[in-house]
XYZ file of N, CA, C and O in Angstrom:
460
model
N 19.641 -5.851 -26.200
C 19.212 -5.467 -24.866
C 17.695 -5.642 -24.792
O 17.025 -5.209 -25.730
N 17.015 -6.318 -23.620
C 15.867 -6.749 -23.887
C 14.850 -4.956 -23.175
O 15.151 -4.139 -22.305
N 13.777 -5.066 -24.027
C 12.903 -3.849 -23.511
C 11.686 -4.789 -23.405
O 11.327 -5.908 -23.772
N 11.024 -3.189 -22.346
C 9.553 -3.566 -22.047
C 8.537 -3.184 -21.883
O 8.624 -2.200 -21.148
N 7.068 -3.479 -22.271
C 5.866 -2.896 -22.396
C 5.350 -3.006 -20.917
O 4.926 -4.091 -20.517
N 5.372 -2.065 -20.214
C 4.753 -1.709 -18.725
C 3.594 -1.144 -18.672
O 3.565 -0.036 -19.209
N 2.225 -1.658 -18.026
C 0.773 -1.182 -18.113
C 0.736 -0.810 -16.172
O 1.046 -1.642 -15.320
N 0.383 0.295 -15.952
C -0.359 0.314 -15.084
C -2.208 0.977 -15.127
O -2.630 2.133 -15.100
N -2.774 -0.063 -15.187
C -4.197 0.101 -15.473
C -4.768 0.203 -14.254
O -4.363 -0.170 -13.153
N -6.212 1.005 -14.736
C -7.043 1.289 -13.347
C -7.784 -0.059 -13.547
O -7.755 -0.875 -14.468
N -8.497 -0.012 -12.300
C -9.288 -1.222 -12.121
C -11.010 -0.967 -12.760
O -11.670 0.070 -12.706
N -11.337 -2.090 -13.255
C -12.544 -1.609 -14.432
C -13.658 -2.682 -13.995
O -13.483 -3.875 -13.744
N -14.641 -2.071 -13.974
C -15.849 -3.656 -14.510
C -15.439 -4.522 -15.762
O -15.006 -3.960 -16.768
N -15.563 -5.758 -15.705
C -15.610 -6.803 -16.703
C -16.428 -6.224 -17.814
O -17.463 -5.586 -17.625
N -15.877 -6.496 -19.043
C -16.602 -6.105 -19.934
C -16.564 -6.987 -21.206
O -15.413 -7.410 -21.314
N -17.325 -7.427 -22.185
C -17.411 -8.440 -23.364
C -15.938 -7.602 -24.042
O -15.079 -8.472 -23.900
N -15.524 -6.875 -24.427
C -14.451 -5.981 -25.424
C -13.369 -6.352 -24.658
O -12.411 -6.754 -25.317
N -13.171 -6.330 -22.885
C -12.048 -6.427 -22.684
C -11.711 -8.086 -22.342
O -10.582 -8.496 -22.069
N -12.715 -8.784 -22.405
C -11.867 -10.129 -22.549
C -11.873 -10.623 -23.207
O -11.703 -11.821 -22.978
N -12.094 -10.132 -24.804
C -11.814 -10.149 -26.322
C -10.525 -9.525 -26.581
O -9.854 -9.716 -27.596
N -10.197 -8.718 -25.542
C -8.849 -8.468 -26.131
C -7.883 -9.123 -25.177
O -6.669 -8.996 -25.340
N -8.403 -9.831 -24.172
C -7.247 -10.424 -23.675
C -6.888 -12.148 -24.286
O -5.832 -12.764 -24.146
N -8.285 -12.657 -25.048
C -8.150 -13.562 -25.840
C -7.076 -13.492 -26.916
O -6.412 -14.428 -27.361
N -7.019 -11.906 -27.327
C -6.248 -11.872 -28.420
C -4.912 -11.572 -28.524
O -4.167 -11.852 -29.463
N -4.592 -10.863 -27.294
C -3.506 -10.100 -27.327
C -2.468 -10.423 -27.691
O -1.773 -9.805 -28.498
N -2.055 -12.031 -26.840
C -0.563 -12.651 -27.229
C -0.361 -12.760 -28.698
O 0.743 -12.618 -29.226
N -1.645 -13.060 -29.452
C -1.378 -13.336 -30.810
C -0.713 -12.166 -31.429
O 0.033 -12.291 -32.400
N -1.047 -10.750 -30.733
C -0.319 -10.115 -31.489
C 1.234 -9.624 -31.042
O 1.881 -9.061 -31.925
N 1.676 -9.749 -30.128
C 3.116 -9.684 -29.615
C 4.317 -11.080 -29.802
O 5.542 -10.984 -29.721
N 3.559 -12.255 -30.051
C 4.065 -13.128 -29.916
C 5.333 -12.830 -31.578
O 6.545 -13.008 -31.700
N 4.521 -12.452 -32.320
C 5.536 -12.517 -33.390
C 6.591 -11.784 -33.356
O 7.338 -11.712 -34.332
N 6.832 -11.072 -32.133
C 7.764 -9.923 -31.995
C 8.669 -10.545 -30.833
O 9.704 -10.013 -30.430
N 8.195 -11.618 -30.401
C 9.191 -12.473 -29.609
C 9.235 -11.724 -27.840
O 10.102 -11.455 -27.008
N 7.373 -11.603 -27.987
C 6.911 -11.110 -26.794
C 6.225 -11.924 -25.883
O 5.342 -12.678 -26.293
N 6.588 -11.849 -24.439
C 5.892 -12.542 -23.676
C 5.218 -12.307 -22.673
O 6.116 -12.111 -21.855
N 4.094 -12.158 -22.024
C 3.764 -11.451 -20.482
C 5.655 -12.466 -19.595
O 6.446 -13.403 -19.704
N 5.257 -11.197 -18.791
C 6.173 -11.171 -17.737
C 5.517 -11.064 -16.546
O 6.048 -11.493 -15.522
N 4.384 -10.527 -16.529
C 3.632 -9.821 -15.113
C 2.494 -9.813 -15.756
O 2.633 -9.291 -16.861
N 0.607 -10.438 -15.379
C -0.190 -10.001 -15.739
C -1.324 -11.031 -14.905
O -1.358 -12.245 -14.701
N -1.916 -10.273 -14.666
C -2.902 -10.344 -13.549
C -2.254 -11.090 -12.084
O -3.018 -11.760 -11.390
N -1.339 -10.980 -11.833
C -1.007 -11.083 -10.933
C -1.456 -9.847 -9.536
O -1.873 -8.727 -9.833
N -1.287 -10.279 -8.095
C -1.110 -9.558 -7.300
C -0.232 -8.708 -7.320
O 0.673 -9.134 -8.038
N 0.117 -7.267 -6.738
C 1.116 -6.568 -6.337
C 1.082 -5.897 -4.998
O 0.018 -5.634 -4.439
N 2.412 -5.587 -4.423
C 2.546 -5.451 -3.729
C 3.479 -3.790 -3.258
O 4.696 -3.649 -3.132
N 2.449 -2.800 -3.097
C 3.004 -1.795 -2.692
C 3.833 -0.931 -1.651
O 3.501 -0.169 -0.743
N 4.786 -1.270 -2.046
C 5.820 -0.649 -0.356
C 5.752 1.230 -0.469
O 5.745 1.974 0.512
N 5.723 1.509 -1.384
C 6.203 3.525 -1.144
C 5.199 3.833 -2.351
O 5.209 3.279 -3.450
N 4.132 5.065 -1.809
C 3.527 5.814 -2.422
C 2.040 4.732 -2.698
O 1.697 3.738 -2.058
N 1.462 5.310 -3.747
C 0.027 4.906 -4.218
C 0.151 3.821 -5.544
O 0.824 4.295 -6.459
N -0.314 2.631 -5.763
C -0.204 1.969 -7.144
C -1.570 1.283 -7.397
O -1.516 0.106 -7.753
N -2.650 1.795 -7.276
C -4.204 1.221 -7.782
C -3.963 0.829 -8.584
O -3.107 1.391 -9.268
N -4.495 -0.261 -8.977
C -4.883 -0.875 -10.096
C -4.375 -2.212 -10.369
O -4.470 -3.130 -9.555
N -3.742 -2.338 -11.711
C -2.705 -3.488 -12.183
C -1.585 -3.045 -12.852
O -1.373 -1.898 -13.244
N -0.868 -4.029 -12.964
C 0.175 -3.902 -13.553
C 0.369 -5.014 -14.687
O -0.094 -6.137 -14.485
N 1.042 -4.726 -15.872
C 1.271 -5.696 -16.862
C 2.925 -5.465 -17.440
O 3.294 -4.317 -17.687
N 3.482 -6.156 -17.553
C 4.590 -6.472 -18.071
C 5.109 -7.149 -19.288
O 5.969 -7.882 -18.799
N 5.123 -7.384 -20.712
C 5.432 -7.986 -21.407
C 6.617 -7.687 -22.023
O 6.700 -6.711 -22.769
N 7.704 -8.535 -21.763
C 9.003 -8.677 -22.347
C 9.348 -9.111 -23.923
O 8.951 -10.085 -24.562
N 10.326 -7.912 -24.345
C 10.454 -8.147 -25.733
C 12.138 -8.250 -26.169
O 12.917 -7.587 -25.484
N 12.633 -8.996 -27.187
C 13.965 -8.726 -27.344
C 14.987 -7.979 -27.412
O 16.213 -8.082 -27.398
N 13.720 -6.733 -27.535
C 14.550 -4.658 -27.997
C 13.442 -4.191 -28.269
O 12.314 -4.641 -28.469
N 14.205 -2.648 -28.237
C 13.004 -1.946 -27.924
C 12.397 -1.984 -29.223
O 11.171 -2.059 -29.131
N 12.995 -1.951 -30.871
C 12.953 -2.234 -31.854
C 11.215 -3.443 -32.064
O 10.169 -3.218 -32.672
N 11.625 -4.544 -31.313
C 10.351 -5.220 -31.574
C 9.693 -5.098 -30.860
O 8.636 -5.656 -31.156
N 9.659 -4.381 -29.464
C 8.303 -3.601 -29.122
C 7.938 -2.337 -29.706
O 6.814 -1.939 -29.401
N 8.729 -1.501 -30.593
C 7.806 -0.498 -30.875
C 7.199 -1.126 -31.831
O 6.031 -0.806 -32.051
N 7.927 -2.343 -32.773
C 6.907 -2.869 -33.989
C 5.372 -3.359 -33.328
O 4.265 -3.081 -33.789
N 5.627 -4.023 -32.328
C 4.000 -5.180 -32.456
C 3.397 -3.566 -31.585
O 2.253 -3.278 -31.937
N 3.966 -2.663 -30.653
C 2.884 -1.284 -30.494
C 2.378 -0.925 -32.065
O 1.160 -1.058 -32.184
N 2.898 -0.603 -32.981
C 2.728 -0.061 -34.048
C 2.166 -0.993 -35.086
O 2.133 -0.726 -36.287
N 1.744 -2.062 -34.562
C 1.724 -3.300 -35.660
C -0.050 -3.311 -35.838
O -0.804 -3.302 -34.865
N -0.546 -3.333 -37.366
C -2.084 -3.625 -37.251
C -2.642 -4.531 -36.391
O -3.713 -4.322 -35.820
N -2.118 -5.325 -36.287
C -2.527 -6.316 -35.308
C -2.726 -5.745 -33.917
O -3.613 -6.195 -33.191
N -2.050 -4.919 -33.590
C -2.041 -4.575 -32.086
C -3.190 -3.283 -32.218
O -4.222 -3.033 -31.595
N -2.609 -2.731 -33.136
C -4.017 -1.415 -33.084
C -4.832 -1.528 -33.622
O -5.354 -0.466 -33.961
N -5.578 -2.921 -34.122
C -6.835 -3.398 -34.130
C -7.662 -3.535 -32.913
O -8.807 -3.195 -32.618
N -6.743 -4.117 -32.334
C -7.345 -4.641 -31.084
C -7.567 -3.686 -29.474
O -8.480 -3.884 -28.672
N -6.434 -2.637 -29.333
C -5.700 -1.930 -28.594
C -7.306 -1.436 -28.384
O -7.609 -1.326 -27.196
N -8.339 -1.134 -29.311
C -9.204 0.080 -28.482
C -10.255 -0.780 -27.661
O -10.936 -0.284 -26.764
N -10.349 -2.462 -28.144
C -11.268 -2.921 -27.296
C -10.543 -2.916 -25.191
O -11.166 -3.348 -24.221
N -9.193 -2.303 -25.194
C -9.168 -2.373 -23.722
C -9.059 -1.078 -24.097
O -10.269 -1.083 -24.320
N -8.669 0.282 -24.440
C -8.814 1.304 -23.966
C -9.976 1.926 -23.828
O -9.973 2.891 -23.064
N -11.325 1.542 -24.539
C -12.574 2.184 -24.251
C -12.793 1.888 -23.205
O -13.626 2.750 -22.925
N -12.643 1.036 -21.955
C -13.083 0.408 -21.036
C -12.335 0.098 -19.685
O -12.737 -0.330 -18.603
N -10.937 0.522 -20.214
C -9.792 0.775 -18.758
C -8.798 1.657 -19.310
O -7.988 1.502 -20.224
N -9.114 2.863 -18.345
C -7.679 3.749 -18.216
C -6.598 3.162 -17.874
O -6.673 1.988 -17.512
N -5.174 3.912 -17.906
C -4.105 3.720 -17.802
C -3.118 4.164 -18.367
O -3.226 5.030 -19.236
N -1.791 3.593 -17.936
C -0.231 4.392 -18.534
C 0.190 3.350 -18.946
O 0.053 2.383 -18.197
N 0.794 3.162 -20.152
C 1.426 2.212 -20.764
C 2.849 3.105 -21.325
O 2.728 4.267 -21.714
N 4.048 2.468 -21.309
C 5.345 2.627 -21.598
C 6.008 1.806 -22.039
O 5.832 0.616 -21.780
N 6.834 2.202 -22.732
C 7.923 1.195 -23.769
C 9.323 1.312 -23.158
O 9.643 2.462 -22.857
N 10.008 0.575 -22.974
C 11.265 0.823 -22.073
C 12.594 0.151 -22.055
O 12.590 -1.057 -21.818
N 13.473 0.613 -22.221
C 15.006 -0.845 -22.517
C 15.180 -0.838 -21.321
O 15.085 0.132 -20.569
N 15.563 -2.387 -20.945
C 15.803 -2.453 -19.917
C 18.089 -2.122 -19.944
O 18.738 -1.552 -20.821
N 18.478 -2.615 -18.944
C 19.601 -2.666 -18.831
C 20.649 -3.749 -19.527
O 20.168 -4.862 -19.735
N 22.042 -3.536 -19.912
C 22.717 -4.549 -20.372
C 22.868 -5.354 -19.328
O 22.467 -5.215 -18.173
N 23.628 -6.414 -19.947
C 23.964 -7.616 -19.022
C 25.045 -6.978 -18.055
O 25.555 -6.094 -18.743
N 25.566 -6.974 -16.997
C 26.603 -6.428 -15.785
C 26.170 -5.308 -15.446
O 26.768 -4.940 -14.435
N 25.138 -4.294 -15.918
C 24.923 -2.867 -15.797
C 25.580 -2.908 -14.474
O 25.737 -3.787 -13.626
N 25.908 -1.676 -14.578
C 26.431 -1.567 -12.756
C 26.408 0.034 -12.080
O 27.409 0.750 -12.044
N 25.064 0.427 -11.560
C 24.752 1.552 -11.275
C 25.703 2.993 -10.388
O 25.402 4.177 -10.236
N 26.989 2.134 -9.928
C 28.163 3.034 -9.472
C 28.137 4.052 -10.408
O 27.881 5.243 -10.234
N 28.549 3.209 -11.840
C 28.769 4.439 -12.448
C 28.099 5.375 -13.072
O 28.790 6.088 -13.801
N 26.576 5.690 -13.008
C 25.902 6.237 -12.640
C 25.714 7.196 -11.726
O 25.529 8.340 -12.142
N 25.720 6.941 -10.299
C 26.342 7.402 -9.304
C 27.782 8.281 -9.780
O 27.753 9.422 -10.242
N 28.649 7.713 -9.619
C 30.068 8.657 -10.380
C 29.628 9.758 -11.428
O 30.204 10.845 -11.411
N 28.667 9.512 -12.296
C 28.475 10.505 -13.535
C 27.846 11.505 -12.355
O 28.408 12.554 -12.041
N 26.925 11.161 -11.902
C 25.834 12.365 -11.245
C 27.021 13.052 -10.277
O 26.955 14.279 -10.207
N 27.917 12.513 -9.649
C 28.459 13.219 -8.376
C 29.537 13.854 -8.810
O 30.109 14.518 -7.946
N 30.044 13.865 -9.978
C 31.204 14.407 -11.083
C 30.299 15.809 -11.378
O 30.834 16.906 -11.214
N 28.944 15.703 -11.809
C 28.142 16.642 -12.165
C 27.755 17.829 -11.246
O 27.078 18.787 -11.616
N 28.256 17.655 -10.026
C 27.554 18.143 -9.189
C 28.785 19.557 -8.560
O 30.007 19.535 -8.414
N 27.667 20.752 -8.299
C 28.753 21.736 -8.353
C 29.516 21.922 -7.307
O 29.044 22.102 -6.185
N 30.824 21.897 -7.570
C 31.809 21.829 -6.789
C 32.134 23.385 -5.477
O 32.521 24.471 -5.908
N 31.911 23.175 -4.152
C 31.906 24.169 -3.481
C 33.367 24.694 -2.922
O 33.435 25.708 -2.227
């Protein structure tokens, strides 16, 4: 099941550290069979507040994204963007192949107290 590294970063001044780490970054996810999915792209907000950016990099499982998070390679590099842009970063599985949210729906409305 494929998972994914989701950034929503604030917006920062340019800085020498953070486009040293964007030189570097793929090198370190790539061995984990990681790819941007979303990154520096535009977005587009329909409901609520989303400043900033967003980043997306897709991995095979969540397994080889927690490795390249946890990997020297990545937390070598990881503090030249966190000294210099806030943000929320998350690790996440996505869904199987057919997921099908009914039954979801069915679990929650099964759950629900009967009057």
């Amino acid at each position: 099941m494929p998972a994914y590294a989701i950034a929503h970063l604030q917006k920062a001044a340019p800085h020498p550290e953070v486009i040293e780490y964007i030189e570097r970054v793929c090198a370190t996810f790539e061995p984990y069979g990681g790819r941007f999915l979303v990154h520096a792209t535009p977005h587009e907000v329909k409901e609520g507040s989303w400043p900033g950016h967003v980043v997306v990099i897709g991995f095979p499982g969540i397994t080889e994204a927690r490795a390249w998070w946890d990997s020297p390679a990545y937390r070598e590099i990881a503090p030249l963007r966190s000294r210099h842009i806030k943000g929320d970063i998350i690790l996440v599985e996505g869904v199987p192949e057919g997921y099908d949210p009914t039954a979801t729906a069915r679990a929650m409305r099964e759950a629900l107290p009967t009057e």
